[in-house]
CSV table of C-alpha atoms in Angstrom, one decimal:
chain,number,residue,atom,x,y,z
A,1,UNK,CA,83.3,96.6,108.9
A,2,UNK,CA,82.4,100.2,110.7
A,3,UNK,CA,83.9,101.8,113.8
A,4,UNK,CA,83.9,100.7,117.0
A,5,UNK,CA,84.8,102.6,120.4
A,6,UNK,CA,87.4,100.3,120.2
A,7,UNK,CA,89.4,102.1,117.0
A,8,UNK,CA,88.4,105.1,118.4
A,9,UNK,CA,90.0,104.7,122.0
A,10,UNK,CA,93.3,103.2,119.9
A,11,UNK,CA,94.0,106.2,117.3
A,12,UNK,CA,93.7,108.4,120.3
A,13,UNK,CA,96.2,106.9,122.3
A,14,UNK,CA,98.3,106.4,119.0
A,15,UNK,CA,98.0,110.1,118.3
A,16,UNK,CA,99.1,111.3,122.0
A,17,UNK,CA,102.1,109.0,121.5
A,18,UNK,CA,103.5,111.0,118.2
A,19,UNK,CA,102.8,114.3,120.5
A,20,UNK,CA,99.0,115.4,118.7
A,21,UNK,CA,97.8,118.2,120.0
A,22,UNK,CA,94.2,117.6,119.0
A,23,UNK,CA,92.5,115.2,116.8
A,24,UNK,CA,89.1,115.6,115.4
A,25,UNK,CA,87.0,112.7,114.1
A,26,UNK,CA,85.2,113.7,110.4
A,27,UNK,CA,83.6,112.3,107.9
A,28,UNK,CA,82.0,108.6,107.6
A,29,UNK,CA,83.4,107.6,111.0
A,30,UNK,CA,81.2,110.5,112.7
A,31,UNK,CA,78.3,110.4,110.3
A,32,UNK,CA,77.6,106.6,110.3
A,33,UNK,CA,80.3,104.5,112.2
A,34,UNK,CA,78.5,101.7,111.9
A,35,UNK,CA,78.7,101.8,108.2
A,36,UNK,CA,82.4,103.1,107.7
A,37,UNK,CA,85.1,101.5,105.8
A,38,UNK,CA,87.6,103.9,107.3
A,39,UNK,CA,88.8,106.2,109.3
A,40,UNK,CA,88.3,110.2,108.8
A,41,UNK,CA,91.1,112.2,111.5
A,42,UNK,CA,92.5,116.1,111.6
A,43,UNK,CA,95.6,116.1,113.4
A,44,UNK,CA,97.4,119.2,115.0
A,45,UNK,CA,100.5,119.6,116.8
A,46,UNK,CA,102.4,116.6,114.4
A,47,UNK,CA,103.8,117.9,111.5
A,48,UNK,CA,106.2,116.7,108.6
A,49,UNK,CA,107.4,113.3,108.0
A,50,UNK,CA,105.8,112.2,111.7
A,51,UNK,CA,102.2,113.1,110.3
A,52,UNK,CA,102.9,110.2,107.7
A,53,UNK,CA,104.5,107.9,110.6
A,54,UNK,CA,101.8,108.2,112.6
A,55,UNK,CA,99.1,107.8,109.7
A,56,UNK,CA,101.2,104.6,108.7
A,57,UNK,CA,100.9,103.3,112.2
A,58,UNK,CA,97.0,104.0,112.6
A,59,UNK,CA,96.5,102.0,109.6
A,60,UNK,CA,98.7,99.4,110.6
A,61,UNK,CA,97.4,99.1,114.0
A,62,UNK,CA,94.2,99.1,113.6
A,63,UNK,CA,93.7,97.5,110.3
A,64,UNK,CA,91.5,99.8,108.1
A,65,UNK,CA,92.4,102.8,105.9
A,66,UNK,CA,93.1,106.4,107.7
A,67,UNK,CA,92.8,109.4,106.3
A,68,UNK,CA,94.9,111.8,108.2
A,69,UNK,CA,94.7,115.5,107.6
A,70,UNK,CA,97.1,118.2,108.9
A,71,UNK,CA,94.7,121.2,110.9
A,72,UNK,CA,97.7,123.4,109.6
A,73,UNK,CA,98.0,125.4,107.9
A,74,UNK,CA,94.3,126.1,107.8
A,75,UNK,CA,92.6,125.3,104.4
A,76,UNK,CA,88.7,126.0,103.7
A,77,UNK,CA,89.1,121.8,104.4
A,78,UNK,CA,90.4,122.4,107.7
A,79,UNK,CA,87.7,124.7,108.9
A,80,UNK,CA,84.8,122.6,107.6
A,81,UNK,CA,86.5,119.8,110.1
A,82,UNK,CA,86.3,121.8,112.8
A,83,UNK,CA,83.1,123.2,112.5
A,84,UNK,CA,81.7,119.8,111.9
A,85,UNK,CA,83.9,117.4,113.4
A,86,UNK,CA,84.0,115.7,116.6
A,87,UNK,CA,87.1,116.7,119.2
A,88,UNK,CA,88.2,113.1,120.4
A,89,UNK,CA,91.6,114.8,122.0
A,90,UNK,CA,92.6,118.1,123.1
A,91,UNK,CA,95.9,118.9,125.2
A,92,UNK,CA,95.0,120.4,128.3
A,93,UNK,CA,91.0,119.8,128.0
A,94,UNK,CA,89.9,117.4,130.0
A,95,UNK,CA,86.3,115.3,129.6
């Protein structure tokens, strides 16, 4: 299957849309995209029932499982993403 610029461009834009903060790419995605059944994000700034809405939607729109973790509270998890993860969005950062 893998990851294409494609899905990445989409969950961004998906993300923005449900008012995220900052999304950070992890996992198999980052690691070997070419080779990933799914897609590994860290979300801030969506919390709640929306964080399940817009994991729901990424899986719906772009037709492959999402894993979709909150950034907060952080979790040993959460700082392991963001030492090793990948920044794909950031409010107020631009590229």
């Amino acid at each position: 299957m893998g990851i294409q610029p494609a899905h990445i461009e989409r969950a961004i834009a998906i993300a923005r849309a449900y008012g995220a903060t900052r999304l950070i790419l992890f996992g198999s995605a980052l690691e070997a995209p070419e080779q990933a059944r799914d897609l590994d994000l860290a979300c801030d700034g969506v919390r709640g029932w929306k964080l399940y809405e817009l994991g729901a939607r990424l899986e719906e729109e772009l037709r492959m499982p999402v894993d979709l973790v909150p950034l907060s509270p952080p979790t040993p998890l959460t700082r392991r993403i963001e030492q090793k993860g990948r920044v794909l969005y950031e409010a107020g950062r631009t590229s």
